Amino acid sequence: MITLSKIARYYTSGLQKSWVLRDMTLDVQQGEFLTIMGPSGAGKSTLLNIIGMLDQANQGEYLFFDEPVHKLKEKKRHELHKHYMGFIFQAYHLIDELTVYENIETPLLYRKIKKEERQSRIADLLDRFNMVAKKNLFPHQLSGGQQQLVGIARAIVSNPKLLLADEPTGNLHTSQGKVIMDLLKSLHTEGMSIIQVTHSEKNAGYGTRIIEIEDGFIRKDMPL
Amino acid sequence: MITNYLKIALRNLIKLKGFTALNILGLSIGIAASILIIQFLRTELKVDKHHVDLANLYRVNTAFTVGGKETQTATSPSPLAWTMVNDFPEVYQSTRLLKPPGVNQFLIKFEEKSFFESKTYFVDSTFFEVMTYDFVESSPAGAIKEPFQVVISSLIANKLFGGQAALGKSIEISSQWGADQYEITGVYESSGLPSHIDGEIYINMRSGAIGRTFYDLDEWAGNNLYLTYLKLHPQADPSGLESKFPDLVEAKAGERMRTLGFSKSHFLEPVKDIYLKSKVSYQVGPQGNQSMVNILGIIALFVLIIACINFMNLATAKATLRTKEVAVRKVVGASRKILSGQFMIETILYSFIALICSFLIAYLVLPWFNHLAGRTIQLDIFHDKSLLLWTVAILFFTAILAGSYPSLYLSSFSPLNILRGSAGKGITAKKIRKILVITQFIISIGLIQGILIIQNQLEFVRSKNLGFNSEEKVVIPLNTPESAIKYQVLKNDLLADPNILFVGGSSTVPGQVNLNDGLYYGEGQDPSNNVHANINWVDPDYLTLMGFNLDEGRFFSQDRIADTVSSTIITEKMVASLGYSLDDVIGKNLYWTWDGITRKRKIIGVVDDFHANSLHKEVGNQIFFWSTTENPGYLVASVETGEINNLIGKMETTWQKHVLSDPFEFYFLDDRLQSAYETDQRMGSLIFAFTLLAIFISCLGLFGLAAFAAETRRREIGIRKVLGASVSGIVSLLSKEYLFLVILAILIATPLAWYFMTKWLSNFHYHIELSVFTFIVAGFVGLLIALITVGFQGLRAAGSHPVEAIKSE
Ligand SMILES: Nc1ncnc2c1ncn2[C@@H]1O[C@H](COP(=O)(O)OP(=O)(O)OP(=O)(O)O)[C@@H](O)[C@H]1O
Ligand SMILES: [Mg+2]
C-alpha cells in the first residue's frame, strides 16, 4: 500500500538545514498494524504526517497504491488524503463548538454523503462505542477517554483505508488507554490498516510490526 | 452542510458575545448610514428624470455681458420660444414659463378660504405637453388651452377643497396686476414626480392684465423674463442648434443691445442636469447641489468601508481563536475552498443580522435624518423595489468586502501547526490590520478636518458684517395694490407701539431677488461704457433703520423735497466702478439713458457696500432712490424683540384693520438671510453627523482590537508587572503602536482634506482662509480619541491581577 524510498525532510533555520528525516525507506502492506517508536524529537510525527499527506518530504519518492504522491498536484493529493486517511491525535482535537454527533458527522459532510447514510453510519458507531446517550454533548462535557472515542469514531466514519494515530493514548489513564487500544485492535482485525506512534512498549504490543527511528534513520524494523 | 456552518457560526457568535456585538453593531451602524444616504441620494437624483423625451428637453439660458462681466440667467426673451419652433427645424416644440416681475405672491381665494401662494406661474398652453406631470383629475392634453384656465397641484386642491373634486371649480387669483376668476381644468399629484420647477399653480399665460402685457411681448433685447423650454427632435444635434443662436440674437437684438450698452448670448441646458448642476440665476425652484450629492455619496461609501474594515479587523483578530477548528477540518478532509466558503457564509450571516439591525436603526433615526437633510425620505422596504435591490447590493458589498480577507486568511492556516500544538502566527494579518486601521483613521481624521472647516465657514457667514444690521427686523411683504397703498397708514399706526422703533419701506430688501436695475455713467463719460447697478427705491427711514453706514455726504432728508427727484445715494463699490474716489464723488451727477432719453441725479451720499445677496456671490453696485410715488414692496420694522410673539400679534391686528383683502404675512430678516445658506448648513450638519458615526465605528473597532491585543498579551503584561512595570508603562506599551498609526493617518489625510475643502470653499465668494491650525487641531482630536480608546483597554489590562494572568497560560 505504501512505498517510501529515500524520503528526507529538513527544516531550514537561517542558512542551516536541520535534518529530521534522512533516507527513510519503508514498505507498508495493506492490513498491517505498524507501530513507530523512537525518542522524542526523532521525527515520528513528521513521518506520520508525510504518510498522511499533511506534510511533504523534501526528497525521495512516496508511492501510495502506485500513485506517486511526491509528484501529485496539491488538489489531487488532497483528494487522496480525503478518501484514504483517518487521523487520531494525542490531544483528540475535537471541534469545541460541535456536539459529539456533529463532530463525527463533519468528515461525511466534506464527502457529500447523503443525510440518511450519515445518520445510519454515525448511529452504528455511537452504538458500537456505547456513546448513544452522549451524542448531543459537547467535547468539554466528556472525559478524555470518551473524547478519544469520538476522535476514533470521527477518523473511521468515512471508511478510510489507513488509520494514522499519533500517540492516541498519550493523554489518558492506563485503563482508558486500554479501551482505546482494544478498539484499535478490533478495527485491525476487521481489516483496517493502522499506523500508530507511541512511546509505550505495551501499546506497541497491539500491533503487527514495530519500526524504531533515530537521527532520521530507521534503526530497527521487526515484525511481531 | 450549510446548516452545519450556520450552527457553528451561531455557537461562535454566542460564545464570543461581546466581540460579536461589537462587530455587528459597527456593521449595522455603517449599513444604516449608507441606507439613509442612498435613499437621500436617490430622491435627489430622481428630480426631472420622469419627463417623457427627457433626452430631448432643454432650457434656453442667457449669458449677459455688461461692462466686461458675464452673468448667466435661466431666463430669456419672450419671442424666442415661438421663433425657434418656426425657424429651426431641430425644435419640435417649445413652451414658456413666466414668473411675473414684481409679484412675489399671489392671493388665492375660494369662497371663504384664502391664502398666498408664491409658487404660481404663467405658462404657455403647451407646458404640460413638454413637461410630464401625473394628472389625478383631467389629463395634460388640453388642460390649459384657453385663457383663465388653471392647473393646480393636489396640495393646493386639498387646501382649497378638502377631499372634494377640484375640476371645474372657479377660484380667484390676484396680485398687484389685478384679480381674475380662473377655472380649474386639471389637478396633478404633488408628490411623486419631483421637478426643478417648484410650481403649485400654473395659469394660462394669455389671462388677464399679465397676459395682455406679457403673452406676446415682442421685445428681444430686454425683458428676459421667461423660462423657455424646448423639445428637440430625437435626431437633432443640440450643439448644431446652439451655433445658430448668435446670428438670431444679432439679427433681432444686436442694434438695440448696442444702444443699451450690453450684449448677450443664449445657450442650451439639458433639463436632466438643471436640478443638480445648473449654476445660472433666476431659477424657479430650489436647486439641488451636485457637490453635496457627491460628498454624501463618498461619505456613505466611507462609512461602509470603515464598518467593513472593522469587521475584517475583528474577524481576523478573532481568527486566532479558530486556528484549531480550521486545522481539524482540513485534517478530516475540508479543502481550502470549502473552508473559505464556510467563513464567507458566516460573514453573510453576520451581515444579514447587521442588515436587520441596521434597518431598525435607520427607522429609528429617520425623523432626525429627515430633519437634518430637509427632506421627507421614506424607507418602505416592502414597496420600494429599488430600495430592496440596494439593500441586497449593500449586503453583498459588505459581505464580500468584509468577508473575503478573513475567509482567505482563516482558510490558509496549516494543519501542521496545530498538530504540533503551536498556535497560528498571524504576522501578515497584523500588518494588514495596521493598514486597515490607518485607512480608517485617514477617513475619520479627514472628515474631522472637513467639518471643522465647514463649521468655521458657517460661523464666518453668520458673523460677517453685511453692511447693514439684519437683527430685530420684521419684514412685511406688500404683495397686492390694496396693501401697498396702505403703507403710510400702516407705518403711522405701527409706530404708535413703543416696541416698534422705526418703520421704513423699500422696493426690495436684502435676500430678495432684485430685478430692478439700470446702466449708469458719470459726468462726461462715454454712455456705452456704463456701469450696471441694482436700484433700491426707498423712503428715508429705511436707510437709517437698516443701519447702512454713511461714508460721505448725507442721507435723504425729509426737509429737502428735491431729494425725491434729483438725488441718489450709492455704494462704495459703485463709486469705484464709476471711476471716482470718495473725496470727489459728492455732488457729481449720475446719468442714464433709456429709450433715447438721458436723465441724471446728483450723488448726495455714499454708503458701505452691503450684501444684498448671499456670501456665495460677490457684492454688486447698488444705488438708492427716494420713492414717494411708487408703493414699496416691503415694509420693514425695527423692533424690540423682548415680547416678540405679542408684538407680532399686535402687528397683525393693525394689518387687519387696514388691509381687509389680504392675510397678514411677515418674516424676520436675519432668518431669511440665513436661509440662503440652508444647503450649506444642511450639508454641514449631515457631514457632521456622519463624521461622528465614522469616528464612533472606528473607535468600536479600535476598542475591539486593543481589547484583543491586551487579551493575547495578558501573560506578557502579567510578567512585566511582576517584574515591576508601572501601570502607565503598560498603557504606553499597548498604545505606542497605535500612536504611530494615527500620526501616519494624519499625514495622509491632511492634503486630501485640504484639496476637497478648498474646492468647497470656492462656492463662496467670501470665505475663510484655510489655516494649518485647523488641520493640527483635527489631527490632535483624532489622536486623542484613538489614545483614549486604546488607553482604556491598556488600563484594564494593566489593572488585572498579574498572578492570575500568568497562571492562565
Ligand atoms: N515547523 C518546524 N520548524 C522547525 N523544526 C521543526 C518543525 N516541525 C518539527 N520540527 C523539528 O523536527 C523534529 C522532529 O519533530 P517531531 O514532531 O516529528 O518529533 P516526534 O518524534 O514526534 O517527537 P515527540 O515524541 O516529542 O512527539 C523536532 O526536533 C522538531 O523540533
Ligand atoms: Mg510527535
CSV table of C-alpha atoms in Angstrom, one decimal, chain B residues 505-785:
chain,number,residue,atom,x,y,z
B,505,GLY,CA,-40.3,101.0,3.1
B,506,SER,CA,-38.3,99.7,0.1
B,507,SER,CA,-38.9,98.2,-3.3
B,508,THR,CA,-36.6,95.4,-2.2
B,509,VAL,CA,-34.8,94.1,0.8
B,510,PRO,CA,-31.6,92.1,1.1
B,511,GLY,CA,-32.2,88.4,0.3
B,512,GLN,CA,-34.9,89.1,-2.3
B,513,VAL,CA,-34.2,88.9,-6.0
B,514,ASN,CA,-34.0,92.4,-7.3
B,515,LEU,CA,-34.9,92.7,-10.9
B,516,ASN,CA,-34.8,96.5,-10.7
B,517,ASP,CA,-31.6,97.6,-12.4
B,518,GLY,CA,-30.0,100.0,-14.8
B,519,LEU,CA,-26.9,101.1,-16.6
B,520,TYR,CA,-25.2,104.3,-15.4
B,521,TYR,CA,-22.3,106.6,-16.3
B,522,GLY,CA,-20.7,109.7,-14.8
B,523,GLU,CA,-20.4,113.3,-16.0
B,524,GLY,CA,-18.6,113.5,-19.3
B,525,GLN,CA,-18.2,109.7,-19.6
B,526,ASP,CA,-19.0,107.6,-22.6
B,527,PRO,CA,-22.6,106.3,-22.3
B,528,SER,CA,-21.7,103.0,-23.8
B,529,ASN,CA,-19.0,102.5,-21.2
B,530,ASN,CA,-21.6,102.1,-18.4
B,531,VAL,CA,-21.9,100.5,-15.0
B,532,HIS,CA,-24.6,98.1,-14.0
B,533,ALA,CA,-26.3,98.7,-10.7
B,534,ASN,CA,-29.3,97.5,-8.8
B,535,ILE,CA,-31.9,100.1,-7.8
B,536,ASN,CA,-33.4,100.3,-4.3
B,537,TRP,CA,-36.5,102.5,-4.2
B,538,VAL,CA,-36.7,103.5,-0.5
B,539,ASP,CA,-38.1,106.0,1.9
B,540,PRO,CA,-35.6,107.9,4.1
B,541,ASP,CA,-36.4,106.0,7.2
B,542,TYR,CA,-35.5,102.7,5.6
B,543,LEU,CA,-31.8,103.8,5.2
B,544,THR,CA,-31.4,104.7,8.9
B,545,LEU,CA,-33.3,101.8,10.3
B,546,MET,CA,-31.3,99.3,8.3
B,547,GLY,CA,-28.1,100.8,9.6
B,548,PHE,CA,-26.4,101.4,6.3
B,549,ASN,CA,-23.1,103.1,7.2
B,550,LEU,CA,-22.7,106.5,5.6
B,551,ASP,CA,-19.1,107.1,4.4
B,552,GLU,CA,-19.6,110.5,2.8
B,553,GLY,CA,-22.3,113.1,2.3
B,554,ARG,CA,-25.7,112.6,3.7
B,555,PHE,CA,-28.9,110.5,3.6
B,556,PHE,CA,-32.2,111.7,2.0
B,557,SER,CA,-33.7,114.4,4.1
B,558,GLN,CA,-37.4,114.9,4.8
B,559,ASP,CA,-36.8,118.7,4.7
B,560,ARG,CA,-35.4,118.7,1.2
B,561,ILE,CA,-38.2,117.7,-1.1
B,562,ALA,CA,-35.9,117.9,-4.1
B,563,ASP,CA,-34.2,114.8,-2.9
B,564,THR,CA,-37.1,112.8,-4.2
B,565,VAL,CA,-36.5,113.7,-7.8
B,566,SER,CA,-32.9,114.8,-8.1
B,567,SER,CA,-30.7,112.9,-5.6
B,568,THR,CA,-29.2,109.5,-5.2
B,569,ILE,CA,-27.1,107.6,-2.7
B,570,ILE,CA,-24.7,105.0,-4.0
B,571,THR,CA,-22.4,102.3,-2.5
B,572,GLU,CA,-18.6,102.5,-2.3
B,573,LYS,CA,-18.2,99.9,-5.0
B,574,MET,CA,-20.4,102.0,-7.3
B,575,VAL,CA,-18.1,104.9,-6.6
B,576,ALA,CA,-15.1,102.9,-7.7
B,577,SER,CA,-16.9,101.4,-10.7
B,578,LEU,CA,-17.7,104.9,-11.9
B,579,GLY,CA,-14.0,105.8,-11.6
B,580,TYR,CA,-14.5,108.3,-8.8
B,581,SER,CA,-12.9,108.5,-5.3
B,582,LEU,CA,-14.7,109.0,-2.0
B,583,ASP,CA,-13.3,112.6,-1.8
B,584,ASP,CA,-14.6,113.9,-5.0
B,585,VAL,CA,-17.8,111.9,-5.6
B,586,ILE,CA,-20.3,114.0,-3.6
B,587,GLY,CA,-22.1,116.5,-5.8
B,588,LYS,CA,-21.3,114.6,-9.1
B,589,ASN,CA,-24.2,113.6,-11.3
B,590,LEU,CA,-25.2,110.1,-12.2
B,591,TYR,CA,-26.5,109.7,-15.8
B,592,TRP,CA,-28.5,107.0,-17.5
B,593,THR,CA,-30.1,106.8,-20.9
B,594,TRP,CA,-33.2,104.8,-21.7
B,595,ASP,CA,-35.0,104.8,-25.0
B,596,GLY,CA,-33.1,107.8,-26.2
B,597,ILE,CA,-33.8,110.0,-23.1
B,598,THR,CA,-31.0,110.9,-20.8
B,599,ARG,CA,-31.7,111.5,-17.1
B,600,LYS,CA,-29.4,112.4,-14.2
B,601,ARG,CA,-29.4,112.6,-10.4
B,602,LYS,CA,-26.9,114.1,-8.0
B,603,ILE,CA,-24.9,111.9,-5.8
B,604,ILE,CA,-25.5,113.1,-2.2
B,605,GLY,CA,-24.2,110.3,-0.2
B,606,VAL,CA,-22.0,107.1,-0.2
B,607,VAL,CA,-22.7,104.1,2.0
B,608,ASP,CA,-20.6,101.0,2.7
B,609,ASP,CA,-21.1,98.1,0.3
B,610,PHE,CA,-23.7,95.7,1.5
B,611,HIS,CA,-24.6,92.1,0.8
B,612,ALA,CA,-27.9,92.2,-0.9
B,613,ASN,CA,-27.2,88.5,-1.9
B,614,SER,CA,-25.7,85.7,0.0
B,615,LEU,CA,-21.9,85.5,0.6
B,616,HIS,CA,-21.8,82.9,-2.3
B,617,LYS,CA,-21.9,85.9,-4.6
B,618,GLU,CA,-19.8,89.0,-5.0
B,619,VAL,CA,-21.4,92.3,-3.9
B,620,GLY,CA,-22.7,94.3,-6.8
B,621,ASN,CA,-23.2,98.0,-7.4
B,622,GLN,CA,-26.2,99.4,-5.6
B,623,ILE,CA,-28.0,102.8,-5.8
B,624,PHE,CA,-30.8,104.3,-3.7
B,625,PHE,CA,-33.6,106.5,-5.0
B,626,TRP,CA,-36.2,108.1,-2.7
B,627,SER,CA,-39.5,106.7,-3.7
B,628,THR,CA,-42.6,108.7,-3.0
B,629,THR,CA,-44.8,107.8,-5.9
B,630,GLU,CA,-44.1,104.1,-6.2
B,631,ASN,CA,-45.6,102.0,-3.5
B,632,PRO,CA,-43.0,100.0,-1.6
B,633,GLY,CA,-42.8,96.2,-2.0
B,634,TYR,CA,-41.8,95.7,1.6
B,635,LEU,CA,-42.4,97.3,4.9
B,636,VAL,CA,-39.6,96.8,7.4
B,637,ALA,CA,-40.0,97.4,11.1
B,638,SER,CA,-37.1,97.7,13.5
B,639,VAL,CA,-38.5,96.2,16.8
B,640,GLU,CA,-37.7,95.4,20.4
B,641,THR,CA,-37.7,91.6,20.4
B,642,GLY,CA,-38.5,91.2,24.1
B,643,GLU,CA,-42.1,90.1,23.7
B,644,ILE,CA,-41.9,89.3,20.1
B,645,ASN,CA,-45.0,87.0,19.8
B,646,ASN,CA,-47.1,89.5,21.5
B,647,LEU,CA,-45.8,92.2,19.2
B,648,ILE,CA,-46.4,90.2,16.1
B,649,GLY,CA,-50.0,89.7,17.3
B,650,LYS,CA,-50.4,93.4,17.6
B,651,MET,CA,-48.9,94.0,14.1
B,652,GLU,CA,-51.4,91.5,12.7
B,653,THR,CA,-54.3,93.3,14.3
B,654,THR,CA,-53.1,96.6,12.9
B,655,TRP,CA,-52.8,95.0,9.5
B,656,GLN,CA,-56.2,93.5,9.6
B,657,LYS,CA,-57.7,96.9,10.5
B,658,HIS,CA,-56.3,98.5,7.3
B,659,VAL,CA,-55.9,95.7,4.8
B,660,LEU,CA,-59.1,93.8,4.5
B,661,SER,CA,-58.4,91.8,1.4
B,662,ASP,CA,-55.1,90.1,2.2
B,663,PRO,CA,-53.9,87.8,5.0
B,664,PHE,CA,-51.0,89.0,7.2
B,665,GLU,CA,-47.6,87.7,6.4
B,666,PHE,CA,-44.2,88.5,7.8
B,667,TYR,CA,-40.7,87.2,8.3
B,668,PHE,CA,-37.6,88.1,10.3
B,669,LEU,CA,-34.9,89.5,8.1
B,670,ASP,CA,-32.0,87.6,9.7
B,671,ASP,CA,-33.7,84.3,9.5
B,672,ARG,CA,-34.5,84.8,5.8
B,673,LEU,CA,-30.9,85.8,5.1
B,674,GLN,CA,-29.6,82.7,6.8
B,675,SER,CA,-31.9,80.5,4.7
B,676,ALA,CA,-29.5,81.3,1.7
B,677,TYR,CA,-27.1,79.0,3.5
B,678,GLU,CA,-29.6,76.3,4.2
B,679,THR,CA,-27.9,73.9,1.8
B,680,ASP,CA,-24.5,74.6,3.3
B,681,GLN,CA,-25.8,74.2,6.8
B,682,ARG,CA,-27.6,71.0,6.0
B,683,MET,CA,-24.5,69.7,4.4
B,684,GLY,CA,-22.5,70.8,7.4
B,685,SER,CA,-24.8,69.0,9.8
B,686,LEU,CA,-25.1,65.9,7.7
B,687,ILE,CA,-21.4,65.6,7.3
B,688,PHE,CA,-21.0,66.4,11.0
B,689,ALA,CA,-23.4,63.6,11.9
B,690,PHE,CA,-21.8,61.1,9.6
B,691,THR,CA,-18.3,62.0,10.7
B,692,LEU,CA,-19.3,61.3,14.3
B,693,LEU,CA,-20.6,58.0,13.1
B,694,ALA,CA,-17.5,57.2,11.2
B,695,ILE,CA,-15.4,58.0,14.3
B,696,PHE,CA,-17.6,56.1,16.5
B,697,ILE,CA,-17.4,53.0,14.3
B,698,SER,CA,-13.6,53.4,14.1
B,699,CYS,CA,-13.4,53.6,17.8
B,700,LEU,CA,-15.6,50.5,18.2
B,701,GLY,CA,-13.1,48.6,16.0
B,702,LEU,CA,-10.1,50.0,17.7
B,703,PHE,CA,-11.6,49.2,21.1
B,704,GLY,CA,-12.1,45.7,20.0
B,705,LEU,CA,-8.6,45.3,18.6
B,706,ALA,CA,-7.0,46.8,21.6
B,707,ALA,CA,-9.0,44.5,23.8
B,708,PHE,CA,-7.8,41.6,21.7
B,709,ALA,CA,-4.2,42.7,21.8
B,710,ALA,CA,-4.4,43.2,25.6
B,711,GLU,CA,-6.0,39.7,25.9
B,712,THR,CA,-3.4,38.0,23.8
B,713,ARG,CA,-0.7,39.8,25.8
B,714,ARG,CA,-2.1,39.1,29.2
B,715,ARG,CA,0.7,36.8,30.1
B,716,GLU,CA,3.4,39.2,29.0
B,717,ILE,CA,1.7,42.0,30.8
B,718,GLY,CA,1.5,39.9,33.9
B,719,ILE,CA,5.2,39.0,33.8
B,720,ARG,CA,6.1,42.7,33.2
B,721,LYS,CA,4.0,43.7,36.3
B,722,VAL,CA,5.7,41.1,38.4
B,723,LEU,CA,9.0,42.4,37.2
B,724,GLY,CA,7.9,45.9,38.4
B,725,ALA,CA,6.4,47.7,35.4
B,726,SER,CA,4.1,50.6,36.3
B,727,VAL,CA,0.5,51.0,35.0
B,728,SER,CA,1.5,53.9,32.8
B,729,GLY,CA,4.3,51.9,31.4
B,730,ILE,CA,1.9,49.2,30.4
B,731,VAL,CA,-0.6,51.6,29.0
B,732,SER,CA,2.0,53.2,26.8
B,733,LEU,CA,3.3,49.8,25.8
B,734,LEU,CA,-0.1,48.9,24.4
B,735,SER,CA,-0.8,52.4,22.9
B,736,LYS,CA,2.5,53.0,21.3
B,737,GLU,CA,1.9,51.3,18.0
B,738,TYR,CA,-1.4,53.0,17.5
B,739,LEU,CA,0.1,56.4,18.1
B,740,PHE,CA,2.3,55.9,15.2
B,741,LEU,CA,-0.6,54.7,13.0
B,742,VAL,CA,-2.7,57.7,13.8
B,743,ILE,CA,0.1,60.1,13.1
B,744,LEU,CA,0.7,58.5,9.7
B,745,ALA,CA,-3.1,58.8,9.0
B,746,ILE,CA,-2.9,62.5,9.9
B,747,LEU,CA,-0.1,63.0,7.4
B,748,ILE,CA,-2.1,61.3,4.6
B,749,ALA,CA,-5.5,62.8,5.4
B,750,THR,CA,-4.4,66.4,5.6
B,751,PRO,CA,-3.6,67.1,1.9
B,752,LEU,CA,-6.7,65.2,0.9
B,753,ALA,CA,-8.9,67.3,3.1
B,754,TRP,CA,-7.1,70.4,2.1
B,755,TYR,CA,-7.8,69.8,-1.5
B,756,PHE,CA,-11.5,69.0,-1.1
B,757,MET,CA,-12.2,71.8,1.3
B,758,THR,CA,-10.6,74.3,-1.0
B,759,LYS,CA,-13.0,73.2,-3.6
B,760,TRP,CA,-16.0,73.5,-1.3
B,761,LEU,CA,-15.0,77.0,-0.1
B,762,SER,CA,-14.7,78.2,-3.7
B,763,ASN,CA,-18.6,78.0,-3.7
B,764,PHE,CA,-18.4,81.1,-1.6
B,765,HIS,CA,-17.2,84.4,-3.0
B,766,TYR,CA,-16.5,85.4,0.6
B,767,HIS,CA,-14.8,82.7,2.6
B,768,ILE,CA,-12.3,81.9,5.4
B,769,GLU,CA,-8.7,81.1,4.6
B,770,LEU,CA,-7.6,77.6,5.3
B,771,SER,CA,-5.3,77.5,8.2
B,772,VAL,CA,-2.8,74.9,9.2
B,773,PHE,CA,-4.0,75.3,12.7
B,774,THR,CA,-7.4,73.8,11.9
B,775,PHE,CA,-5.7,70.7,10.5
B,776,ILE,CA,-3.5,70.4,13.5
B,777,VAL,CA,-6.5,70.6,15.8
B,778,ALA,CA,-8.3,68.0,13.8
B,779,GLY,CA,-5.3,65.7,13.8
B,780,PHE,CA,-5.0,66.2,17.6
B,781,VAL,CA,-8.6,65.4,18.1
B,782,GLY,CA,-8.2,62.2,16.1
B,783,LEU,CA,-5.1,61.2,18.1
B,784,LEU,CA,-6.8,61.9,21.4
B,785,ILE,CA,-9.9,59.8,20.5
